[in-house]
Short mmCIF file of C-alpha atoms in Angstrom, two decimals:
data_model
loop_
_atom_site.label_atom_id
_atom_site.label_comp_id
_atom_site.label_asym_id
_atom_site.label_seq_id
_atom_site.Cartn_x
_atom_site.Cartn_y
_atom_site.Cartn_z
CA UNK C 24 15.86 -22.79 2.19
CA UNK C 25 19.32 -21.84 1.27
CA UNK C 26 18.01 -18.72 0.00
CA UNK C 27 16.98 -17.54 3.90
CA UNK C 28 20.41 -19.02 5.48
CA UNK C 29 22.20 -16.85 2.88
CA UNK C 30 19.51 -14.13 3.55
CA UNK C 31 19.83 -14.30 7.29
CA UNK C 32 24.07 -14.51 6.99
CA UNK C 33 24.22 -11.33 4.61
CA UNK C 34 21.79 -9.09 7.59
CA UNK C 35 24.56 -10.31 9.87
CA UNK C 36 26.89 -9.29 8.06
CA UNK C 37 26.13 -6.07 6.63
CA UNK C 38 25.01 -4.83 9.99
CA UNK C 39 28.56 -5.33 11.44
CA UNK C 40 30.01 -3.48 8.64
CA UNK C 41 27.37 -0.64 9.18
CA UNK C 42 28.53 -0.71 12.59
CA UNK C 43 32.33 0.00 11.66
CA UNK C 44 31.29 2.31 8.99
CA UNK C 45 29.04 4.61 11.51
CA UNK C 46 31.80 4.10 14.29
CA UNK C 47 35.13 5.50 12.00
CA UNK C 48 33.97 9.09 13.33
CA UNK C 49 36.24 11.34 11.79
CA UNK C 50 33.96 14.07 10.78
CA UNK C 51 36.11 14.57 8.08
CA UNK C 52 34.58 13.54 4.87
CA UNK C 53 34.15 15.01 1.46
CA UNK C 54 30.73 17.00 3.65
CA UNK C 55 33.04 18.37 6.42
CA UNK C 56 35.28 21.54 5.48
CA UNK C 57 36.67 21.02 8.79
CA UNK C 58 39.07 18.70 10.80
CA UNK C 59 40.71 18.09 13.85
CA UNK C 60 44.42 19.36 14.35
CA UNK C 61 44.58 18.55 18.17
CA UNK C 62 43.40 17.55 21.13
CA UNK C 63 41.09 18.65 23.70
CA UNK C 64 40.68 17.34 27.61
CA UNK C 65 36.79 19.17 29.11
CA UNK C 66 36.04 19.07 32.46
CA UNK C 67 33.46 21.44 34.25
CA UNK C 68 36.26 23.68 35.44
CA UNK C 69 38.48 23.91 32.46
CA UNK C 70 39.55 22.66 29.59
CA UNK C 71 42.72 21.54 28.20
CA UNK C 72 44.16 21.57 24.66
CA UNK C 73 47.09 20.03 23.69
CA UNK C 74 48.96 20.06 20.12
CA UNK C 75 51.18 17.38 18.74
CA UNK C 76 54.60 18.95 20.36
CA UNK C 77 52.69 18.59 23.67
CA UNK C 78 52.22 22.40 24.06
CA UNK C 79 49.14 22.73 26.56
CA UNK C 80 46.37 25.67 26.36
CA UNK C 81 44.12 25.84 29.40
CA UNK C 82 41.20 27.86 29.87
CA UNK C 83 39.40 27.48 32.87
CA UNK C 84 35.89 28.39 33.75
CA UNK C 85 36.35 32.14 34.33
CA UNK C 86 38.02 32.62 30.62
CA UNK C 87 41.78 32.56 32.07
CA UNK C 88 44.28 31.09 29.94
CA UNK C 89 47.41 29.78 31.10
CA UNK C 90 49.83 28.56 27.92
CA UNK C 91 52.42 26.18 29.06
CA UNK C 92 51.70 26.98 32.86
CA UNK C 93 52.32 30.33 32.34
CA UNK C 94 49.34 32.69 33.20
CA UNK C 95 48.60 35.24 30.32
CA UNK C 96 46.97 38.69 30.64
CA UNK C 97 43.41 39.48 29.09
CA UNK C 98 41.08 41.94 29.44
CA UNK C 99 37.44 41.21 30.27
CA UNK C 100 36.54 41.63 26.30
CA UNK C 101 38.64 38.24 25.59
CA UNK C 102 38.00 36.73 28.97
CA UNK C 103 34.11 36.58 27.23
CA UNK C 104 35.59 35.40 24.43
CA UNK C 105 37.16 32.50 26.00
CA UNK C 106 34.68 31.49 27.85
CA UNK C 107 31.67 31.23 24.79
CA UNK C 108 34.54 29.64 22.95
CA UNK C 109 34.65 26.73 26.21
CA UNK C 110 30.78 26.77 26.60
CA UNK C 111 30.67 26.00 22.49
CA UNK C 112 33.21 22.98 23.18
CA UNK C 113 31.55 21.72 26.29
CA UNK C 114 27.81 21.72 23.87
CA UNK C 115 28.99 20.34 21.07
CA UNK C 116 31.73 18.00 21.36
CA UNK C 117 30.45 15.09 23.37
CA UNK C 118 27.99 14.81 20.62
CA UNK C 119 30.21 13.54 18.95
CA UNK C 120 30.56 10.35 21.35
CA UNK C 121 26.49 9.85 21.30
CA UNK C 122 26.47 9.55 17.92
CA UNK C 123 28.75 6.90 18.06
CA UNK C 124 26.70 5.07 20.33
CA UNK C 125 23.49 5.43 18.55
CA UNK C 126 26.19 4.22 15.46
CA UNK C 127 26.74 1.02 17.76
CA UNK C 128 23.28 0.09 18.86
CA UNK C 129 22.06 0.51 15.48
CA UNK C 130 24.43 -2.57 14.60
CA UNK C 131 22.21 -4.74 17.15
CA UNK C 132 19.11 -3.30 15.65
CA UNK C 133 18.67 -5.92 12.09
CA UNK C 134 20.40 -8.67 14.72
CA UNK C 135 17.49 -8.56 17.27
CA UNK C 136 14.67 -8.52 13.93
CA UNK C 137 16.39 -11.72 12.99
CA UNK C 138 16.58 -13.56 16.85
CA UNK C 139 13.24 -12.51 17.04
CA UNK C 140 11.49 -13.63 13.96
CA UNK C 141 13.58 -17.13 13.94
CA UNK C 142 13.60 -17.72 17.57
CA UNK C 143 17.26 -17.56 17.04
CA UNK C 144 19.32 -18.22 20.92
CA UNK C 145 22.74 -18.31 19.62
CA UNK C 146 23.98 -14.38 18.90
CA UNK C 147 25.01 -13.99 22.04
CA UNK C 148 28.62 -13.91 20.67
CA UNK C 149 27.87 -10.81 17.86
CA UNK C 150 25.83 -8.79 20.99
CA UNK C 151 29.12 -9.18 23.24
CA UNK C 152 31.34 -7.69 20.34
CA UNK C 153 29.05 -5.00 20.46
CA UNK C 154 28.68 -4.52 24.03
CA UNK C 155 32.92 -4.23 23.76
CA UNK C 156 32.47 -1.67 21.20
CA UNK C 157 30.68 0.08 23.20
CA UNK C 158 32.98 0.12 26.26
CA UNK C 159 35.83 0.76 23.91
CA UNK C 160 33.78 4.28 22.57
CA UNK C 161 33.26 4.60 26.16
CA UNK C 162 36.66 4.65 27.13
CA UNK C 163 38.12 6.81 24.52
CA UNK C 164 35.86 9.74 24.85
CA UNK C 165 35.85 9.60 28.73
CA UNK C 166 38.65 9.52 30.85
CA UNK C 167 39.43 9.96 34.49
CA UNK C 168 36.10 13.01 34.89
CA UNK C 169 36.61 14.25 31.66
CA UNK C 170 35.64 13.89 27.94
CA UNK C 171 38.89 13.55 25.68
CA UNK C 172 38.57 14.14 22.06
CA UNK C 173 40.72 15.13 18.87
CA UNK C 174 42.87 13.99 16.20
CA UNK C 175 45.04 11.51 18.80
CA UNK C 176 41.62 10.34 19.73
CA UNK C 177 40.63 9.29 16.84
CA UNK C 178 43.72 7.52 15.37
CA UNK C 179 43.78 5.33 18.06
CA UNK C 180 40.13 4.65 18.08
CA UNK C 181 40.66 3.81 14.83
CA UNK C 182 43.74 1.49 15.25
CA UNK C 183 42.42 -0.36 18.12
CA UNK C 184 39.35 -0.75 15.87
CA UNK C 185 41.54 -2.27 12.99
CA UNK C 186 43.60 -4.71 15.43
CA UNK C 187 40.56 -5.86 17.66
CA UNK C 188 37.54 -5.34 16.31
CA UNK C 189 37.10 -6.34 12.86
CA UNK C 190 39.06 -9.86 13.08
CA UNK C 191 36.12 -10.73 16.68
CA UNK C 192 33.20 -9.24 14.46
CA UNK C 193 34.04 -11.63 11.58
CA UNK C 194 34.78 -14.90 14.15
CA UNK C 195 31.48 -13.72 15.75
CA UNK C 196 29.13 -13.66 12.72
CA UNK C 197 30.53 -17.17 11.65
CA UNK C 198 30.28 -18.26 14.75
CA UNK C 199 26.51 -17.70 15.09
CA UNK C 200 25.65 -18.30 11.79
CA UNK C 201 27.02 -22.27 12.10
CA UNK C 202 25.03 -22.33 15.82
CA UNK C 203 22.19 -20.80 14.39
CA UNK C 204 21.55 -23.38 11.67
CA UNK C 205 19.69 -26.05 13.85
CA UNK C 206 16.98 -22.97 15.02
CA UNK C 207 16.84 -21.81 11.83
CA UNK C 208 15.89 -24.62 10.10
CA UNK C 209 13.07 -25.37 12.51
CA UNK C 210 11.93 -21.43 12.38
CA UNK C 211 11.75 -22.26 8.63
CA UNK C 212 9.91 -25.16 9.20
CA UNK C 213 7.42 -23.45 11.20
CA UNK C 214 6.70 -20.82 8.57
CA UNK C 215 6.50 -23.27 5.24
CA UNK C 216 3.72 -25.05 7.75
CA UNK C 217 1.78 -21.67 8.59
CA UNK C 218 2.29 -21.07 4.88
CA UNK C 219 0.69 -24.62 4.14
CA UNK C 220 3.39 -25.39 1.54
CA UNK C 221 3.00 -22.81 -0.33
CA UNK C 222 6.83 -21.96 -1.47
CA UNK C 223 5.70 -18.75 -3.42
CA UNK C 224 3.92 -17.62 0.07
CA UNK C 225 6.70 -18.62 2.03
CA UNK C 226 9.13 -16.62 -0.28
CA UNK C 227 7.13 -13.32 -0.13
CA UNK C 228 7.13 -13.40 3.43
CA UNK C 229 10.50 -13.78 3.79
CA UNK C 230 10.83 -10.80 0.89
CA UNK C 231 8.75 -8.42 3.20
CA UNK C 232 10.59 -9.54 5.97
CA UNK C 233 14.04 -8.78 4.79
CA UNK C 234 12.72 -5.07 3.65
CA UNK C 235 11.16 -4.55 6.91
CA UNK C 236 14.76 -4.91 8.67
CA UNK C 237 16.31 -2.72 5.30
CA UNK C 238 13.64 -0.25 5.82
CA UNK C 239 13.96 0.38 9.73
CA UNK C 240 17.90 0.42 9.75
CA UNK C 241 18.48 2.21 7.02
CA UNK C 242 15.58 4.90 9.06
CA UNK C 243 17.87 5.06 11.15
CA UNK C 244 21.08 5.31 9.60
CA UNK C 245 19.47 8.39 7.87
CA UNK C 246 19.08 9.91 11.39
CA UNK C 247 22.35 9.29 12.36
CA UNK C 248 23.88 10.81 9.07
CA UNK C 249 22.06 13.74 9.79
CA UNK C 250 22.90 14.74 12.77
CA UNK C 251 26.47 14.53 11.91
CA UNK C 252 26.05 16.50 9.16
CA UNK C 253 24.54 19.05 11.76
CA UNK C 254 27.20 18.46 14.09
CA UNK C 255 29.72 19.30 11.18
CA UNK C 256 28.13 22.07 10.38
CA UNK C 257 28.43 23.35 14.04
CA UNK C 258 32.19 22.63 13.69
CA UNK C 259 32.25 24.94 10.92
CA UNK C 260 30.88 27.78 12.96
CA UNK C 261 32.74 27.06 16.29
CA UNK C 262 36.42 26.61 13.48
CA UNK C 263 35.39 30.25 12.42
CA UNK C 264 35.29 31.56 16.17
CA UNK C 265 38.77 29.69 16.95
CA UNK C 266 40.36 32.08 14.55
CA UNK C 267 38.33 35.54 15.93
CA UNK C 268 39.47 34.31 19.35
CA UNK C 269 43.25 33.71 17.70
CA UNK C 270 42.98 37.01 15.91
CA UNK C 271 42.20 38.53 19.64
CA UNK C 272 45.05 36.55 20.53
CA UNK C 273 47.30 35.98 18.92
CA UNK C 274 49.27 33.21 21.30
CA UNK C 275 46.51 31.34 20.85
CA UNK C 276 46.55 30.65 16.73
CA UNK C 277 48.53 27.25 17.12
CA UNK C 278 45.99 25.74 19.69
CA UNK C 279 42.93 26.02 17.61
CA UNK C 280 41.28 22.84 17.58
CA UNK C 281 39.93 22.30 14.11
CA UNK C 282 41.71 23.45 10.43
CA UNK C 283 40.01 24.17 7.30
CA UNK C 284 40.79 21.63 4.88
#
């Protein structure tokens, strides 16, 4: 019995610290070559970048660029160029934010296994964290009519994660675990009975049971990873373009989004 409490504590548990795992988004592991250097504001009309000494590049719709309010002159061959470049940003980018919330509801996928096998009531608490997680990706990557995303972005995602997050997962998962003693004791009741006794039946099923939940997240963790990796990889491609556009012109080398590492 103290087996499936421990069992049922440790699928808690290592599903909220999938969760945080799948959520620190930086694209910027030992599989990325690239990284963000600053930040980028999209909205259907334009789009906005900003570097750390709060220089601003616009580009608007039409492939105009304006570089700290001042309008600069193109000709129609970098005009195009501007404009792919914006169209690339626009496709790729808020990608970024659905991964992270397939990355969150995959954290409620091994909780919902366990309510529903043991009949459990009482994870309310863990589901809530994770419904604020949620709202907190939310509001990072979209504000005011447009998506927001770079290196800023991500530090403070990251820091609010670190000072709010972690410390109400943990008081969560101990939280349900000592309400969800009473139901899971009588769930485990229930299945010694339908397994007549028999503690060596009892065990298997609760064996196959804990692979079943293993199996199906890690299924989907797998997905997720992937299209990351993909999404990386398009990164790569759009990094390369940055510095075509920046050898076009040439203003336009310090506001390049990503840097090789």
């Amino acid at each position: 019995m103290n087996k499936i409490l421990l069992l049922t504590a440790a699928t808690m548990m290592t599903t909220t610290v999938a969760a945080h795992e799948k959520n620190n988004i930086t694209f910027s592991g030992d599989n990325c070559e690239v990284e963000f250097q600053n930040d980028v504001r999209i909205t259907p009309d334009n789009l906005v970048i900003t570097t750390a000494k709060n220089k601003t590049a616009e580009i608007n719709n039409l492939g105009e660029l304006t570089l700290n309010g001042e309008r600069i002159a193109l000709n129609t061959q970098q005009k195009t160029m501007l404009t792919q470049y914006g169209d690339e940003l626009r496709g790729r980018l808020p990608q970024v934010a659905d991964i992270a919330f397939e990355g969150i509801k995959l954290a409620g996928v091994a909780l919902n296994e366990v309510a529903h096998t043991f009949n459990l009531t009482s994870l309310d608490s863990i589901h809530a964290v994770i419904d604020d997680l949620e709202t907190e990706v939310q509001n990072t990557f979209y504000q005011q009519g447009a998506f927001v995303m770079g290196k800023q972005t991500f530090d403070e995602f990251g820091q609010n994660f670190d000072n709010q997050f972690e410390e109400k997962i943990e008081t969560a998962v101990q939280g349900a675990m000592m309400q969800s003693i009473g139901s899971l004791l009588v769930a485990i009741g229930n299945e010694m009975s339908d397994a007549n006794g028999d503690m060596s039946s009892f065990e298997q099923r609760m064996e196959n049971f804990a692979t079943q939940i293993e199996t199906k997240v890690e299924q989907q963790a797998e997905s997720i990873e992937k299209k990351a990796d993909a999404l990386c990889g398009d990164f790569e491609q759009i990094a390369k373009n940055e510095a075509i556009v920046a050898r076009s012109i040439p203003a336009m080398s310090e506001y390049q989004l990503f840097k090789f590492k």
